[in-house]
Every structure is written in C-alpha cells, then in structure tokens.
Amino acid sequence: MEYWKLVWVFAVAFIFGGYQSEGLWEIEKAALFQLKSFYQNWYLNVSLFLPLEELKSLDLRNNYIADLSVYLLAEVVLENNKKLEKLNLVNSSLSGHFLLPSTSRRGLSRLDVSSNTLDGNIPNEIGAKLPSLELLNMSNNFFTGVIPISIGDMISLQLLDLSNNKLSGGIPRHFSMGLLPFNVSNNQLFGDIPSSMENMSLLSILDISSNTLSGGIPRWMGKMSNLEALVMANNHFEGLIPMEFCKLNYSLKFLDLSANNISGSLFIKKQAKRADHQFF
C-alpha cells in the first residue's frame, strides 16, 4: 500500500512538470525521496528541490536520472536545502566536473558521489566549502589532478575513499587524525608515504595499492595499533620489512605487500593467531 502511495505521488509530480513544488504537500514532497531505485530511467524536475526547510537526508542512489548535472547538485540541492546532512548519489548518472556550492555548508556530514562519471579536478576549496564532512566517498569516477590539500582541513573526517580514479601527484602531508578507513588505491599517485601520517593513529584500513608510490616502508607503521588492513600492493616500495611490524600482530588481519621490491623477512610473534592474518 505504501509503495502505491509513493507511485501516485511520483506520477502527479512528474506529469505536471511545470507545476511549482510549493503546491505539493510537505508529506508528498518527503515521500518523493523514498522512491530511491524504483525507477531506472526518469527525468528529475528541478523545481522539486526548491527549499525543503527540514530536509536532512537525500538518497537517490542506483538510479538513472536523466540530465542529473553537477549544477543540480551544487546550485539546487546544496544551495536550497540548508539543513541537509546526508547526500547519497551513488551510481546515479552524475557526470561532468564536480561543483561546490557558492557558500560553506557546515551541516553536511556525509557525501557519497561514487560510481558515476565525474571528471576533472576535485576543487581545491572542497575543505572550505564542506568543512564538516565525516564521510567523503568519490571513488570509481574519472577525477584527475592532485588530491586537494584542503581535504586535510576537514577535521571531522572519518572515512575518505578516492580510489579508482586518475589522481596524480603525492599523498598530501595533512589529513584528519580521526580517519579510520583511508583508500586512495588504483590511481596514479607517486612519491613516498608522508611521515605526517604517523599521527593518524586511529586508522583501521589503509589502502594505497596500485599506484607508483616508492621508498621504504616506514617504521612508524608498526605503532599503528588499530590497523586491521594494510594494502600496499602494486607499487615501487623497496627495502626491508621493518621489525616494528611485529607490533601489528595483535590487530592486523590483512596484509598485502605484493608486487613491490621488498626484501627481508617478516617475523611473527608466537602470541599472534595465524588464522586471523593473511600475508601475501
């Protein structure tokens, strides 16, 4: 019954595409955002995003929305809905250069635009315009250029996923110390691992695989007591595996150092439960 109510609301809103959304009841406008992936190919009436003063979460993932542009994302959704906290546009046919709102949006805590066809550079001012993000997922797109330094100014950031893009340059020296998963795999990053990452003591997942990173494996990695997965495969790392890695035996569950130029031995303490670890 609830499903058909949503379908009815959807039909009314889109058949009368020229009708201004102010005429819709608030409950009907809210119901529209529950449709999610019921429809595979539909046209999005921009007027629906005229200010919804109480809208806090918008989920349009796994849709094919005709003409869903970055202009709609920045100038309509983010600009008009000032209380928006969560925006999920995973696999929603979003294309073009990623744009930011003209003013800072401190209320937005979660932004996921992964698995689209976004391209160009990630804007340098992303940290200033979206300073309160706790989750930022821009993976599986076609972003180029460097990772913006301003991402390090997102002091509340807990999850960062920029994997599977075409990003180049080095890993920035400054990130939130509260990061848990950090994934920049499958890009074109080069250089060494910044020593400043030693301060990211809460890291649980670090995936920097499939880049052209080089240098030795830092000894301080052995001090990351919360690290459960460390993936550094398919790079140009060289030298010995630091003895400090023995200290990771109590937390580490997945370790992949394959396809590098690493030498030496990896010593495992007897106390470690081998069944919990995978070494390649």
Coordinates of C-alpha atoms in Angstrom, one line a residue:
M1 CA 0.0 0.0 0.0
E2 CA 2.8 2.4 0.9
Y3 CA 4.5 1.6 -2.4
W4 CA 1.5 2.6 -4.5
K5 CA 1.1 5.8 -2.5
L6 CA 4.6 6.7 -3.5
V7 CA 4.0 5.8 -7.1
W8 CA 0.9 8.1 -7.1
V9 CA 2.9 11.0 -5.7
F10 CA 5.6 10.4 -8.2
A11 CA 3.2 10.4 -11.1
V12 CA 1.5 13.6 -10.0
A13 CA 4.8 15.4 -9.5
F14 CA 6.3 14.5 -12.9
I15 CA 3.2 14.6 -15.1
F16 CA 2.7 18.2 -14.0
G17 CA 6.4 19.0 -14.5
G18 CA 5.7 22.7 -14.8
Y19 CA 3.8 22.9 -11.6
Q20 CA 5.8 24.6 -8.8
S21 CA 6.7 22.4 -5.9
E22 CA 5.3 24.9 -3.4
G23 CA 1.9 23.5 -4.2
L24 CA 2.8 20.0 -3.1
W25 CA 2.0 19.0 0.4
E26 CA 5.1 18.6 2.6
I27 CA 4.4 15.0 3.2
E28 CA 4.2 14.4 -0.6
K29 CA 7.5 16.1 -1.2
A30 CA 9.1 14.0 1.5
A31 CA 7.6 10.8 0.0
L32 CA 9.3 11.5 -3.3
F33 CA 12.7 11.0 -1.7
Q34 CA 11.7 7.5 -0.6
L35 CA 11.4 6.3 -4.2
K36 CA 15.1 5.6 -4.4
S37 CA 15.6 2.9 -7.1
F38 CA 12.1 2.0 -8.0
Y39 CA 12.6 3.7 -11.4
Q40 CA 15.5 3.0 -13.7
N41 CA 15.2 6.0 -16.0
W42 CA 13.3 9.1 -15.1
Y43 CA 13.5 12.9 -15.5
L44 CA 14.2 14.9 -12.4
N45 CA 12.1 18.1 -12.1
V46 CA 14.5 20.7 -10.6
S47 CA 11.6 22.6 -9.0
L48 CA 11.2 19.7 -6.6
F49 CA 14.3 21.0 -4.9
L50 CA 13.0 24.4 -4.1
P51 CA 13.7 24.9 -0.4
L52 CA 12.7 22.0 1.8
E53 CA 13.5 23.6 5.1
E54 CA 13.6 20.4 7.1
L55 CA 15.2 18.0 4.6
K56 CA 18.2 16.3 6.3
S57 CA 18.8 13.2 4.1
L58 CA 18.5 12.7 0.4
D59 CA 19.1 9.3 -1.1
L60 CA 18.9 8.9 -4.9
R61 CA 21.5 6.1 -5.3
N62 CA 21.2 3.4 -8.0
N63 CA 19.0 5.4 -10.4
Y64 CA 19.4 6.6 -14.0
I65 CA 18.2 10.2 -13.7
A66 CA 18.2 12.0 -17.0
D67 CA 20.1 15.3 -17.0
L68 CA 21.3 14.9 -13.4
S69 CA 24.1 17.5 -13.7
V70 CA 26.7 18.8 -11.3
Y71 CA 24.8 22.2 -11.5
L72 CA 21.8 20.5 -9.9
L73 CA 23.9 19.1 -7.2
A74 CA 25.7 22.3 -6.3
E75 CA 23.3 25.1 -7.1
V76 CA 20.0 23.5 -6.4
V77 CA 20.3 20.6 -3.9
L78 CA 23.0 22.0 -1.6
E79 CA 22.2 25.7 -2.0
N80 CA 18.4 25.4 -1.3
N81 CA 18.4 22.8 1.4
K82 CA 20.5 24.3 4.2
K83 CA 19.7 21.6 6.8
L84 CA 20.8 18.8 4.5
E85 CA 23.2 16.4 6.4
K86 CA 23.4 13.3 4.2
L87 CA 23.6 13.2 0.4
N88 CA 23.8 9.9 -1.4
L89 CA 24.2 9.9 -5.2
V90 CA 26.0 6.6 -5.7
N91 CA 25.5 5.3 -9.2
S92 CA 23.0 8.0 -10.3
S93 CA 24.4 9.0 -13.7
L94 CA 26.0 12.1 -12.3
S95 CA 28.5 13.5 -14.9
G96 CA 30.8 16.4 -15.6
H97 CA 33.1 18.4 -13.4
F98 CA 32.3 18.3 -9.7
L99 CA 31.0 21.7 -8.5
L100 CA 30.7 23.1 -5.0
P101 CA 28.0 25.4 -3.5
S102 CA 28.8 29.1 -3.5
T103 CA 28.8 29.3 0.3
S104 CA 30.0 26.9 3.0
R105 CA 27.7 24.1 4.0
R106 CA 28.7 23.2 7.6
G107 CA 25.7 21.0 8.2
L108 CA 26.6 18.4 5.5
S109 CA 28.3 15.4 7.2
R110 CA 28.1 12.7 4.6
L111 CA 28.6 13.0 0.8
D112 CA 28.8 9.9 -1.5
V113 CA 29.1 10.5 -5.2
S114 CA 30.9 7.3 -6.0
S115 CA 30.3 5.1 -9.1
N116 CA 29.4 7.9 -11.5
T117 CA 31.2 9.5 -14.5
L118 CA 32.5 12.7 -12.8
D119 CA 35.7 14.0 -14.2
G120 CA 38.2 16.9 -14.0
N121 CA 39.9 18.1 -10.8
I122 CA 38.5 17.8 -7.3
P123 CA 38.0 21.5 -6.4
N124 CA 40.8 22.9 -4.3
E125 CA 38.4 24.6 -1.9
I126 CA 36.4 21.5 -1.1
G127 CA 37.7 21.6 2.5
A128 CA 36.5 25.1 3.0
K129 CA 33.1 24.6 1.4
L130 CA 32.3 21.3 3.1
P131 CA 34.3 21.6 6.3
S132 CA 32.1 19.3 8.5
L133 CA 32.2 16.1 6.4
E134 CA 32.6 12.9 8.3
L135 CA 32.4 10.7 5.2
L136 CA 33.6 11.6 1.7
N137 CA 33.4 8.9 -1.0
M138 CA 34.3 10.0 -4.5
S139 CA 35.6 6.6 -5.7
N140 CA 35.0 5.0 -9.1
N141 CA 34.9 8.1 -11.2
F142 CA 37.4 9.8 -13.6
F143 CA 38.8 12.5 -11.4
T144 CA 42.3 13.8 -12.4
G145 CA 44.8 16.2 -10.9
V146 CA 46.1 16.2 -7.4
I147 CA 44.3 15.4 -4.1
P148 CA 43.4 18.8 -2.7
I149 CA 45.3 19.9 0.4
S150 CA 42.1 21.4 1.8
I151 CA 40.7 17.9 2.5
G152 CA 43.1 17.9 5.4
D153 CA 41.1 20.8 6.9
M154 CA 38.1 18.5 7.3
I155 CA 38.9 17.8 11.0
S156 CA 35.8 15.6 11.5
L157 CA 36.5 13.4 8.5
Q158 CA 36.4 9.7 9.5
L159 CA 36.2 8.0 6.1
L160 CA 37.9 9.0 2.9
D161 CA 37.7 7.0 -0.3
L162 CA 39.2 8.4 -3.5
S163 CA 40.0 5.0 -5.1
N164 CA 39.7 4.1 -8.7
N165 CA 40.2 7.5 -10.3
K166 CA 43.1 9.0 -12.2
L167 CA 44.5 11.2 -9.5
S168 CA 48.2 12.0 -9.6
G169 CA 50.8 13.8 -7.5
G170 CA 51.8 12.8 -4.0
I171 CA 49.8 11.9 -0.9
P172 CA 49.1 15.2 0.9
R173 CA 51.0 15.8 4.2
H174 CA 48.0 16.6 6.2
F175 CA 44.8 14.7 7.0
S176 CA 42.3 14.4 9.8
M177 CA 43.8 12.4 12.7
G178 CA 40.3 10.8 13.2
L179 CA 40.4 9.0 9.9
L180 CA 39.5 5.3 10.1
P181 CA 39.4 3.9 6.5
F182 CA 41.7 5.7 4.1
N183 CA 41.6 4.5 0.5
V184 CA 43.4 6.0 -2.5
S185 CA 44.1 2.8 -4.4
N186 CA 44.1 2.5 -8.1
N187 CA 45.2 6.0 -9.0
Q188 CA 48.5 7.4 -10.4
L189 CA 50.0 8.7 -7.2
F190 CA 53.7 8.8 -6.7
G191 CA 56.3 9.7 -4.1
D192 CA 56.8 8.3 -0.6
I193 CA 54.4 7.8 2.3
P194 CA 54.3 11.1 4.2
S195 CA 55.7 10.9 7.7
S196 CA 52.8 13.0 9.0
M197 CA 50.6 10.0 8.5
E198 CA 52.1 8.7 11.7
N199 CA 49.7 11.0 13.6
M200 CA 46.7 9.1 12.1
S201 CA 46.8 6.7 15.0
L202 CA 43.1 5.6 14.6
L203 CA 43.5 4.2 11.1
S204 CA 41.9 0.8 10.8
I205 CA 42.2 0.4 7.0
L206 CA 45.0 1.8 4.8
D207 CA 44.8 1.0 1.1
I208 CA 47.3 2.7 -1.1
S209 CA 47.7 -0.1 -3.6
S210 CA 48.1 0.1 -7.4
N211 CA 49.9 3.5 -7.6
T212 CA 53.5 4.3 -8.3
L213 CA 54.5 5.1 -4.7
S214 CA 58.1 4.4 -3.8
G215 CA 60.6 4.5 -1.0
G216 CA 60.8 2.3 2.1
I217 CA 58.1 1.1 4.4
P218 CA 58.1 3.5 7.3
R219 CA 58.9 2.1 10.7
W220 CA 56.2 4.1 12.4
M221 CA 53.6 1.9 10.7
G222 CA 54.4 -0.7 13.4
K223 CA 53.0 1.8 16.0
M224 CA 49.5 1.9 14.4
S225 CA 47.8 -0.3 17.0
N226 CA 44.3 0.0 15.4
L227 CA 45.4 -1.1 11.9
E228 CA 43.4 -4.1 10.7
A229 CA 44.1 -4.0 7.0
L230 CA 47.2 -2.7 5.2
V231 CA 47.3 -2.9 1.4
M232 CA 50.4 -1.6 -0.3
A233 CA 50.5 -3.9 -3.3
N234 CA 51.5 -2.9 -6.9
N235 CA 53.8 0.0 -6.1
H236 CA 57.5 0.5 -6.1
F237 CA 58.3 0.1 -2.4
E238 CA 61.7 -1.3 -1.7
G239 CA 64.0 -2.3 1.2
L240 CA 63.4 -4.4 4.3
I241 CA 60.2 -5.1 6.1
P242 CA 60.6 -3.1 9.4
M243 CA 60.9 -5.2 12.5
E244 CA 58.3 -2.9 14.0
F245 CA 55.7 -4.7 12.0
C246 CA 55.8 -7.4 14.8
K247 CA 53.8 -5.0 16.9
L248 CA 50.9 -5.2 14.5
N249 CA 50.2 -8.8 15.3
Y250 CA 47.5 -8.0 17.8
S251 CA 45.4 -6.0 15.4
L252 CA 46.4 -6.7 11.8
K253 CA 44.1 -9.1 9.9
F254 CA 45.0 -8.4 6.3
L255 CA 48.4 -7.5 4.9
D256 CA 49.2 -7.3 1.2
L257 CA 52.7 -6.1 0.1
S258 CA 52.8 -8.0 -3.2
A259 CA 54.3 -6.7 -6.5
N260 CA 56.9 -4.4 -4.9
N261 CA 60.7 -4.7 -4.5
I262 CA 60.6 -5.6 -0.8
S263 CA 63.2 -7.9 0.7
G264 CA 63.9 -9.5 4.1
S265 CA 61.7 -11.5 6.5
L266 CA 58.5 -10.8 8.3
F267 CA 58.8 -12.0 11.9
I268 CA 55.6 -13.1 13.6
K269 CA 55.3 -13.3 17.4
K270 CA 54.1 -16.6 18.8
Q271 CA 51.2 -15.0 20.5
A272 CA 49.6 -14.0 17.2
K273 CA 46.8 -16.1 15.9
R274 CA 47.8 -17.0 12.4
A275 CA 44.3 -17.8 11.3
D276 CA 43.4 -14.2 11.7
H277 CA 46.1 -13.0 9.3
Q278 CA 46.6 -13.2 5.6
F279 CA 50.0 -12.5 4.3
F280 CA 50.8 -12.3 0.6

